[in-house]
Coordinates of C-alpha atoms and ligand atoms in Angstrom, one line a residue:
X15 CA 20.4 16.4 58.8
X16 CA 22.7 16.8 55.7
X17 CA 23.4 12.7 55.5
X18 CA 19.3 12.6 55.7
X19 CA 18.9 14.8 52.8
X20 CA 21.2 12.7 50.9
X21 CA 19.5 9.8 51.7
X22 CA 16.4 10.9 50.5
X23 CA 18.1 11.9 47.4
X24 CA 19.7 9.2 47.1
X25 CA 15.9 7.2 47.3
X26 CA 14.2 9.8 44.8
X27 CA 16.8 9.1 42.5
X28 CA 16.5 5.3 42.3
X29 CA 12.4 6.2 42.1
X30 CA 13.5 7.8 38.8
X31 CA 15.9 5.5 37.4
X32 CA 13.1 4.2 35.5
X33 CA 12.8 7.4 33.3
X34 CA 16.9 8.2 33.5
X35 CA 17.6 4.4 32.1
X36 CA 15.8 5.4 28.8
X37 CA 18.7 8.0 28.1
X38 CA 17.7 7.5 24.4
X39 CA 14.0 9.2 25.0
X40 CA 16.3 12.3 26.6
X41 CA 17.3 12.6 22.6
X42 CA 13.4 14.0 22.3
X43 CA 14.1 17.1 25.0
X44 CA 17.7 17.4 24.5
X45 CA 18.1 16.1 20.6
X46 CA 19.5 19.0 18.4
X47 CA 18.5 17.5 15.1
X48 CA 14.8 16.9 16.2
X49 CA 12.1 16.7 13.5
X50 CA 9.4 18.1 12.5
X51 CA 10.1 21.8 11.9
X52 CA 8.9 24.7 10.3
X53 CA 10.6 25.3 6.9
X54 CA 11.1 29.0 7.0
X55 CA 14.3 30.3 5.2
X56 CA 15.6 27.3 2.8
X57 CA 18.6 27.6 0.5
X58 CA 18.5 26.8 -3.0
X59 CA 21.0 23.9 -3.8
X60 CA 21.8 21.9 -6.5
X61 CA 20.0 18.9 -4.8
X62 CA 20.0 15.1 -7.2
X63 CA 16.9 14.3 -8.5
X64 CA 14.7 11.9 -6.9
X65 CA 14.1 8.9 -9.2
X66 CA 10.9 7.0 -7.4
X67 CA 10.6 3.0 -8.5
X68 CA 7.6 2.7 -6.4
X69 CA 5.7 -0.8 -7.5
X70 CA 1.9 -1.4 -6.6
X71 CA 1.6 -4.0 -3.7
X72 CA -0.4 -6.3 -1.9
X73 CA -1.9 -3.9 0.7
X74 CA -0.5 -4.9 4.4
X75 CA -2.1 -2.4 6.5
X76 CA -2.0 -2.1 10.8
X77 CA -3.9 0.6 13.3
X78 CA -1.2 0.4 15.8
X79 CA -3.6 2.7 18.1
X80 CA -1.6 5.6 16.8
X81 CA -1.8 6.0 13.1
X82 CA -2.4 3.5 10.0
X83 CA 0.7 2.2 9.1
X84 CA 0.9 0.2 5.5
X85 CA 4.0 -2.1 5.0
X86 CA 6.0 -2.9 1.6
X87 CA 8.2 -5.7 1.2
X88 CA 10.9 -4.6 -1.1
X89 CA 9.9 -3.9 -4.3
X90 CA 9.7 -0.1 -4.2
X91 CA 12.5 2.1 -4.3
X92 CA 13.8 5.7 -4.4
X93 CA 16.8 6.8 -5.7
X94 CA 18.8 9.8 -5.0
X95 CA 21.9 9.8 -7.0
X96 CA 23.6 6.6 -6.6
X97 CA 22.1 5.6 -3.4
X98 CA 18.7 3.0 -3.4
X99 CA 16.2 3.5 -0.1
X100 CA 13.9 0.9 -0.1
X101 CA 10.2 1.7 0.9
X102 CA 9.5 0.3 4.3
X103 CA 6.1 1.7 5.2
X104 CA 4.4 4.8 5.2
X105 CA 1.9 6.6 7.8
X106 CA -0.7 9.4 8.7
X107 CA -0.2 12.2 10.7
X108 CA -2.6 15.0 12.0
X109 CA -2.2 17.7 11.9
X110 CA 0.8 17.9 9.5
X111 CA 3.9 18.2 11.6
X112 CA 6.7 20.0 9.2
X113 CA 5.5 23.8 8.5
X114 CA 6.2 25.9 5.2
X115 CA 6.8 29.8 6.1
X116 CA 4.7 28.8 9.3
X117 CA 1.5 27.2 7.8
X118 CA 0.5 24.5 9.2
X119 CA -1.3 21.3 7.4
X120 CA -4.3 18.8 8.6
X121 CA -2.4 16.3 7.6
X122 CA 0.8 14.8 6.0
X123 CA 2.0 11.1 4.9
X124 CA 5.6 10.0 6.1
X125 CA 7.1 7.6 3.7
X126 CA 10.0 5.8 5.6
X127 CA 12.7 4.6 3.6
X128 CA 16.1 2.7 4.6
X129 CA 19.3 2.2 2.8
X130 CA 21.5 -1.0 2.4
X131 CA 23.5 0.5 4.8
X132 CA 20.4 1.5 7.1
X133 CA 20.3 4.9 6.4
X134 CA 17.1 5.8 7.3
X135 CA 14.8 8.3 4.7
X136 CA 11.9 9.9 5.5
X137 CA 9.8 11.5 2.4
X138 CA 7.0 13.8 4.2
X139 CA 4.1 14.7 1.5
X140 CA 1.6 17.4 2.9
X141 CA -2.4 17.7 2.3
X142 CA -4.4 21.4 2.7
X143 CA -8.0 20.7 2.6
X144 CA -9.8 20.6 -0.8
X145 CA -10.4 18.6 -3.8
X146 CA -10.8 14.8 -2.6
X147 CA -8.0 12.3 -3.3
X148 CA -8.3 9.3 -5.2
X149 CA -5.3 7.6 -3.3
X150 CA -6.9 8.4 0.4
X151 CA -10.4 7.3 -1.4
X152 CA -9.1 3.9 -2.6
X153 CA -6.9 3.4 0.9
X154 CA -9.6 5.1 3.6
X155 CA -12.0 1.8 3.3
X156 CA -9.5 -0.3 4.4
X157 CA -8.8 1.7 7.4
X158 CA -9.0 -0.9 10.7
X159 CA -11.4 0.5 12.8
X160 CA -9.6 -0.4 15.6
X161 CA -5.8 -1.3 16.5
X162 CA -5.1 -4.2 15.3
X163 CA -1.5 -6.3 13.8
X164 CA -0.6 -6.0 10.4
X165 CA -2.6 -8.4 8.4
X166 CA -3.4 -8.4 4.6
X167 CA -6.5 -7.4 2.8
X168 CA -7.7 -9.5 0.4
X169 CA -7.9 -8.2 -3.4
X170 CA -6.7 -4.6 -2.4
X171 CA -3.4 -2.8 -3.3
X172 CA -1.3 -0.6 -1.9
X173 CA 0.9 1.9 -4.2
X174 CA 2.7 4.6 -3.1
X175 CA 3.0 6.6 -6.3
X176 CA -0.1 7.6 -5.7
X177 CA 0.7 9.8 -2.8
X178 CA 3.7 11.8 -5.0
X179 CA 2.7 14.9 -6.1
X180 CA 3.5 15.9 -9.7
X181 CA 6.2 18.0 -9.0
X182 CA 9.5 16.6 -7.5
X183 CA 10.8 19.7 -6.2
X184 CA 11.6 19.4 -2.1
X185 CA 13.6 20.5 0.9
X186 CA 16.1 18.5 2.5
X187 CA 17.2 18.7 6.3
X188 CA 19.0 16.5 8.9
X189 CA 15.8 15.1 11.4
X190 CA 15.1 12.5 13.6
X191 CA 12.3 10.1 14.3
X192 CA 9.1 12.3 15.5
X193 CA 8.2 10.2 18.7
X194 CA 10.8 8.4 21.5
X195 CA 13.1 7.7 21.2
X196 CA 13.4 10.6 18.8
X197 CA 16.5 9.4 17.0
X198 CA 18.5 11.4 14.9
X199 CA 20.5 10.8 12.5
X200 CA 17.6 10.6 9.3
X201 CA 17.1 12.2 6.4
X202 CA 14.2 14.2 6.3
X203 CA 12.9 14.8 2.7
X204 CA 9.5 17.2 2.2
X205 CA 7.9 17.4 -0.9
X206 CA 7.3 21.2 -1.9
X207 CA 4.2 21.1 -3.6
X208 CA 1.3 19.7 -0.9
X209 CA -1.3 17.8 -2.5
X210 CA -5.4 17.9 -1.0
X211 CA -7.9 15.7 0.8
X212 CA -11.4 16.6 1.8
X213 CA -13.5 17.7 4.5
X214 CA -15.1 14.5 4.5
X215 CA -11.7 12.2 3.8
X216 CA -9.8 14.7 7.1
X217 CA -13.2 13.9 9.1
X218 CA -13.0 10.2 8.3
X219 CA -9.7 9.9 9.3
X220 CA -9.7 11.9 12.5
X221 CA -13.0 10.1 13.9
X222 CA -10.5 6.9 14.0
X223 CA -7.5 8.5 15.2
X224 CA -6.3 11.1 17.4
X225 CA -3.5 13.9 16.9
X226 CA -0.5 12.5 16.7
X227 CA 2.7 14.6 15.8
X228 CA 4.7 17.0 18.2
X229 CA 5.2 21.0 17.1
X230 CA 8.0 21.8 15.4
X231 CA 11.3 21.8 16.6
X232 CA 14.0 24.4 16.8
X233 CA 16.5 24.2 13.9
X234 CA 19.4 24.8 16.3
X235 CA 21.3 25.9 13.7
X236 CA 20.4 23.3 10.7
X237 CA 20.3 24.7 7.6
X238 CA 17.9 23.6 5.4
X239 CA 17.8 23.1 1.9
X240 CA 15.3 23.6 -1.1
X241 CA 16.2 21.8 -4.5
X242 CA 15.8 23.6 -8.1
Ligands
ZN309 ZN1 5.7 9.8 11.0

């Protein structure tokens, strides 16, 4: 009776292994640096100043079924003291994901960002609803419909600058990547001052696409830190 129990533990088990062989996605249950989160009680820190070299490109853009993704080669930086991140790509999420003092956003922009020694950077800029804005109006066109590969689009630019708000105050915490296989080990960046969209530009956007970011995540004892 006991050796048949085993056995059939022994069968359930290898009808998981599936699911325990991708240890990394465990990172998204178990992870203790997990991103988003809700930026409640910052510290004030001396953080550097971020320099942005962002450079207008040729607008490489993908609906990967998720979100719009728009890809940059490497001609746009940001620097943070003596380190360079180079832009990879950024990306729309709705609703917002990372919370100030518990609000909540329709939407934010991830800005992903790597190192020379791979240290990955992610720059989150949040929207409340109101005025429209002129860099969703120019990009929102160009929108694939459905998903799609990256591809080009002919006489269109990208340019990241345009999703910076004026003010380059932010908080700084230790994240991870938002979906599996949620790893940690990047540098979350969130600009403090959210910039707007419009009814119409959140409707456009979420008649193509879907929710797509977790809730926040417990801080687990992370400290997180605003600049001044
Ligand atoms: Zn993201």
């Amino acid at each position: 009776m006991l050796l048949r129990g085993a056995s059939a533990g022994l069968a359930l088990a290898l009808l998981l292994l599936p699911q325990l062989a991708s240890a990394e996605s465990a990172l998204c249950q178990t992870g203790r640096r997990q991103s988003p989160i809700d930026i409640v009680a910052p510290v004030r820190h001396k953080l550097p100043a971020l320099e942005f070299r962002y450079r207008p490109a040729a607008l490489k853009i993908a609906n990967d079924g998720h979100t719009a993704r728009v890809r940059f080669a490497n001609a746009s930086q940001l620097l943070i003291g003596r380190e360079v991140f180079t832009l990879q790509q950024f990306h729309f999420h709705t609703p917002g994901g990372d919370r100030l003092a518990g609000e909540e956003f329709p939407m934010a922009a991830h800005l992903l960002h790597k190192s020379k020694s791979g240290q990955l950077l992610a720059l989150v800029v949040l929207f409340r609803q109101g005025a429209e804005n002129p860099a969703l109006a120019a990009l929102w066109p160009h929108l694939p419909a459905h998903a799609d590969g990256d591809h080009l689009v002919a006489n269109a630019t990208a340019d990241a600058s345009g999703l910076l708000p004026v003010s380059r105050a932010y908080y700084r915490y230790p994240g991870s990547l938002t979906a599996a296989p949620c790893t940690e080990g990047v540098t979350w960046l969130v600009m403090k001052q959210p910039l707007t969209l419009s009814a119409p530009q959140l409707a456009f956007w979420r008649a193509r696409f879907a929710d797509n970011i977790r809730g926040p995540q417990a801080l687990q004892g992370r400290i997180v830190e605003e600049s001044w």
